mmCIF file of C-alpha atoms in Angstrom:
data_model
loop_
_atom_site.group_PDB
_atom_site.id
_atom_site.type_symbol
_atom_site.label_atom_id
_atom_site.label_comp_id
_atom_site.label_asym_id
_atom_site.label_seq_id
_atom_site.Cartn_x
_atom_site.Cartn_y
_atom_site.Cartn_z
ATOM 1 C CA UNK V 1 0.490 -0.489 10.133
ATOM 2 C CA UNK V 2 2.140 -1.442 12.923
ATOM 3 C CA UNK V 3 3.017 -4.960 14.418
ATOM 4 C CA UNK V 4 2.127 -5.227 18.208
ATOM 5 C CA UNK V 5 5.494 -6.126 19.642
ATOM 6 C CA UNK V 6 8.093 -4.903 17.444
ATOM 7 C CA UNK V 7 9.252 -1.825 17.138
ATOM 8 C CA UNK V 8 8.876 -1.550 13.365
ATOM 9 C CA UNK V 9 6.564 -1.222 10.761
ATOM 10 C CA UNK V 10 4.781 -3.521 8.907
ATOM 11 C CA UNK V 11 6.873 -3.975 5.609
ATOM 12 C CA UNK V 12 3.520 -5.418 4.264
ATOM 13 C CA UNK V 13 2.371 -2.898 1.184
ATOM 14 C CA UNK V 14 -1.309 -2.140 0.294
ATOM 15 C CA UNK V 15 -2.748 -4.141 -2.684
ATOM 16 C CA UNK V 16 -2.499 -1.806 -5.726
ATOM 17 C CA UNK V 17 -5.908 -1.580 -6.103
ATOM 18 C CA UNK V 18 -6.591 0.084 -3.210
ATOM 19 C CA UNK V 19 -3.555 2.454 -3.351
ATOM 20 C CA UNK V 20 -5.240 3.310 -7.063
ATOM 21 C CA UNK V 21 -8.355 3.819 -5.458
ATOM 22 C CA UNK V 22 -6.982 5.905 -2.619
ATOM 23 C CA UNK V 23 -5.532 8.220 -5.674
ATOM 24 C CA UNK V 24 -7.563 8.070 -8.319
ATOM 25 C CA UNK V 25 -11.180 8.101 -6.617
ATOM 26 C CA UNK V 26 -11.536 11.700 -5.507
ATOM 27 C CA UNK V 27 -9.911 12.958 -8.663
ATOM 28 C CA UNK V 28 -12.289 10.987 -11.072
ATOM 29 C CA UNK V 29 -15.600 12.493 -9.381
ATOM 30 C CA UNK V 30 -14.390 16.077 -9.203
ATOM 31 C CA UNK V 31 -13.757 14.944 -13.063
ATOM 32 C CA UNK V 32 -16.778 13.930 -13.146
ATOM 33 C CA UNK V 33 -18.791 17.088 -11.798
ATOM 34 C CA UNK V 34 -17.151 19.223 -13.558
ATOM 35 C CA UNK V 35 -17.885 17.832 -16.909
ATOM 36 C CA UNK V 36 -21.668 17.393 -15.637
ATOM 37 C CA UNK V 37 -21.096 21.493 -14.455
ATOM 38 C CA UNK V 38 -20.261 22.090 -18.790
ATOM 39 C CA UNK V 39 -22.937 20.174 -19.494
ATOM 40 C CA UNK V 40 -25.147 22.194 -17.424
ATOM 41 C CA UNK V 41 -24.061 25.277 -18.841
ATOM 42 C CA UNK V 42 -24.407 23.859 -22.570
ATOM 43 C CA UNK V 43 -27.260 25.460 -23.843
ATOM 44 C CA UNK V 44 -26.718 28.970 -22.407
ATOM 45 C CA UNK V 45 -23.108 28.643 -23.622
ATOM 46 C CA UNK V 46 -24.641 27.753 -27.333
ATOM 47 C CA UNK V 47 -26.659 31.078 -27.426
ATOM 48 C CA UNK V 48 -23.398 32.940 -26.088
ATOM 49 C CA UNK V 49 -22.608 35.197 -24.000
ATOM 50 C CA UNK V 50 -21.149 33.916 -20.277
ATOM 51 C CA UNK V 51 -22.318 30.773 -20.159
ATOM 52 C CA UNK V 52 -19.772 29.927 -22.550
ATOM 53 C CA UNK V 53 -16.959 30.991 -20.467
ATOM 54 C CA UNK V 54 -18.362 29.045 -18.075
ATOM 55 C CA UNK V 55 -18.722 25.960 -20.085
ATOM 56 C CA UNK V 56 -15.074 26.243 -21.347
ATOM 57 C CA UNK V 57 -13.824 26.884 -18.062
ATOM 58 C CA UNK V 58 -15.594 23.825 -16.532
ATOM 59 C CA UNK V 59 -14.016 21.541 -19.579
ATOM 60 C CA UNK V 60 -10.461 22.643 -18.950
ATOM 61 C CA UNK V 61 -10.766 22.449 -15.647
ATOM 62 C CA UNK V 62 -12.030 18.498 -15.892
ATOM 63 C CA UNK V 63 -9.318 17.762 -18.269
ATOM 64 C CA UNK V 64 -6.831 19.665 -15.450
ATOM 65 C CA UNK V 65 -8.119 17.323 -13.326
ATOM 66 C CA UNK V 66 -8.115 13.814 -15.219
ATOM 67 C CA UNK V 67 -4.191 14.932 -15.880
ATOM 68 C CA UNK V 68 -3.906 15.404 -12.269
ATOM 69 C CA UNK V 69 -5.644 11.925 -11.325
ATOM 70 C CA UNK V 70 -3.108 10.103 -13.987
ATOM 71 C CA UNK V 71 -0.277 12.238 -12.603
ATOM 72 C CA UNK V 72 -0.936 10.798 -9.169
ATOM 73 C CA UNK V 73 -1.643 7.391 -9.745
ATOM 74 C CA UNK V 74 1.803 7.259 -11.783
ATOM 75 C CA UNK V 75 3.520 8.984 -8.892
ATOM 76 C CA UNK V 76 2.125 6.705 -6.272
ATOM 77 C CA UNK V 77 3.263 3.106 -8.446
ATOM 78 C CA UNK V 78 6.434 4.801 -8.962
ATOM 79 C CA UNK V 79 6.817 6.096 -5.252
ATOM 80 C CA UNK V 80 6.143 2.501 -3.839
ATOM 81 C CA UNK V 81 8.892 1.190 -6.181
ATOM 82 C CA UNK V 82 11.158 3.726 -5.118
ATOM 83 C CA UNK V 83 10.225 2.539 -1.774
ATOM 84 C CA UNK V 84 10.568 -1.133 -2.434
ATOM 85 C CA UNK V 85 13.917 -0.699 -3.712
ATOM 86 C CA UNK V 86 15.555 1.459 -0.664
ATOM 87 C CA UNK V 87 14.497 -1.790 1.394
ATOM 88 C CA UNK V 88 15.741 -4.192 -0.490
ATOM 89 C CA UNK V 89 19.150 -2.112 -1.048
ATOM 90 C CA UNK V 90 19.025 -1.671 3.073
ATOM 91 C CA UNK V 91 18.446 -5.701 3.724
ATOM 92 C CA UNK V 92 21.258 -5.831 0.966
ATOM 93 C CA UNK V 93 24.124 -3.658 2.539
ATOM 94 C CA UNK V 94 22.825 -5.101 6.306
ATOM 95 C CA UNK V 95 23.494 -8.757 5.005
ATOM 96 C CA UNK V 96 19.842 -9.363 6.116
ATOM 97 C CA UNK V 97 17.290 -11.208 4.153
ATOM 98 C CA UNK V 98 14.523 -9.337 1.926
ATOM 99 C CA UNK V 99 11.282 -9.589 3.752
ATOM 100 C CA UNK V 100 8.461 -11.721 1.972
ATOM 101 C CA UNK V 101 6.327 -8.842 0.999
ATOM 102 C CA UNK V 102 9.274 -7.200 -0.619
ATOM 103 C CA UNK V 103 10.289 -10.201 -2.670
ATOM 104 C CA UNK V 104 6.474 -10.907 -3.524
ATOM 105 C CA UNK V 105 5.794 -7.739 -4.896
ATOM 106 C CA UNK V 106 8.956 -7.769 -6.687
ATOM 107 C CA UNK V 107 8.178 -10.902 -8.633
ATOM 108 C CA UNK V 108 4.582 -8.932 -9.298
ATOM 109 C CA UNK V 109 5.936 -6.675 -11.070
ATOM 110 C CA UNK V 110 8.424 -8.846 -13.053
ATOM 111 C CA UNK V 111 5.788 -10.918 -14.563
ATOM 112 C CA UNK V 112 3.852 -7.812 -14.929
ATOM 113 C CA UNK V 113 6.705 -6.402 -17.112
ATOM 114 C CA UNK V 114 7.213 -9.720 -18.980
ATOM 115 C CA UNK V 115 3.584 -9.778 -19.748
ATOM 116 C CA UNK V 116 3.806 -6.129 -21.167
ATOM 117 C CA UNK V 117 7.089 -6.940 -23.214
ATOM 118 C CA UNK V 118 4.827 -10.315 -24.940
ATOM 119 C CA UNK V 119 2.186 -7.741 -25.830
ATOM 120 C CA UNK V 120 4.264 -4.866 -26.972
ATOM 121 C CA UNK V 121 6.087 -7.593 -29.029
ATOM 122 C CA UNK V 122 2.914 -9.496 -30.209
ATOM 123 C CA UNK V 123 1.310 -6.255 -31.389
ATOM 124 C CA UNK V 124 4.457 -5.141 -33.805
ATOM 125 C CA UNK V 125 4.682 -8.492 -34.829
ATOM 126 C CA UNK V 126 0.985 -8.322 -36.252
ATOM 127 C CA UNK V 127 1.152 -4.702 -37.391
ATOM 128 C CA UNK V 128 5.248 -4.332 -37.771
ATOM 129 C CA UNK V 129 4.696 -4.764 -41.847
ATOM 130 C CA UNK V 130 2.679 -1.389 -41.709
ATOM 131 C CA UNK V 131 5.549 0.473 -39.752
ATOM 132 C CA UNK V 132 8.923 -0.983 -41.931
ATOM 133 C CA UNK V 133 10.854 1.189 -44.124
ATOM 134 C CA UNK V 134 11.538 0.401 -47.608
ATOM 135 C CA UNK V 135 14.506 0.410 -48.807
ATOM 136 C CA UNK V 136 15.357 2.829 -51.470
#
């Protein structure tokens, strides 16, 4: 986006929902047609023949596809990071200060980290007695 008067663009990122959307969407309803497409071809694939090569080919190609739609979505959070961090390195070795958006998203994903780390630790706290070794 760009700001009317500057020459620059916005450093202002899109809400992660809407960058998931923009990856995942397309990907999910090819996923989805193609497992209605080995549905389809179910019952003729049950009494043999081609239909089953049809049917298989439709299921590996919707689990190509949901692998595709993760891939992506991973790709895009990491790419925006990547992103994130070359300005903040730039407005580092300039002696400039972050911009707002930068430093906002920043402390997003902090807390969204500490919240992870709580529930990664909560969860082996409940079920770490299942996982420890005995000693011998």
């Amino acid at each position: 986006m760009h700001n009317p008067g500057t020459d620059r663009l916005d450093d202002t990122p899109p809400p992660s929902h809407i960058e998931h959307l923009r990856t995942d969407w397309p990907l999910l309803a090819l996923h989805g047609l193609l497992v209605a497409m080995a549905a389809y071809f179910a019952p003729g694939a049950a009494r043999g023949g081609d239909w089953a090569i049809f049917a298989a080919l439709c299921l590996l190609g919707s689990w190509a596809v949901l692998w595709l739609s993760v891939y992506a979505t991973i790709t895009a959070r990491r790419s925006s990071t990547i992103r994130m961090e070359k300005k903040a390195l730039r407005a580092i070795q300039d002696g400039t200060e972050l911009p707002e958006a930068v430093v906002a998203r920043h402390e997003k994903l902090m807390a969204k980290d500490r919240r992870r780390d709580i529930r990664i630790a909560r969860r082996r706290q409940y079920w770490g007695h299942l996982f420890r070794r005995r000693r011998a």
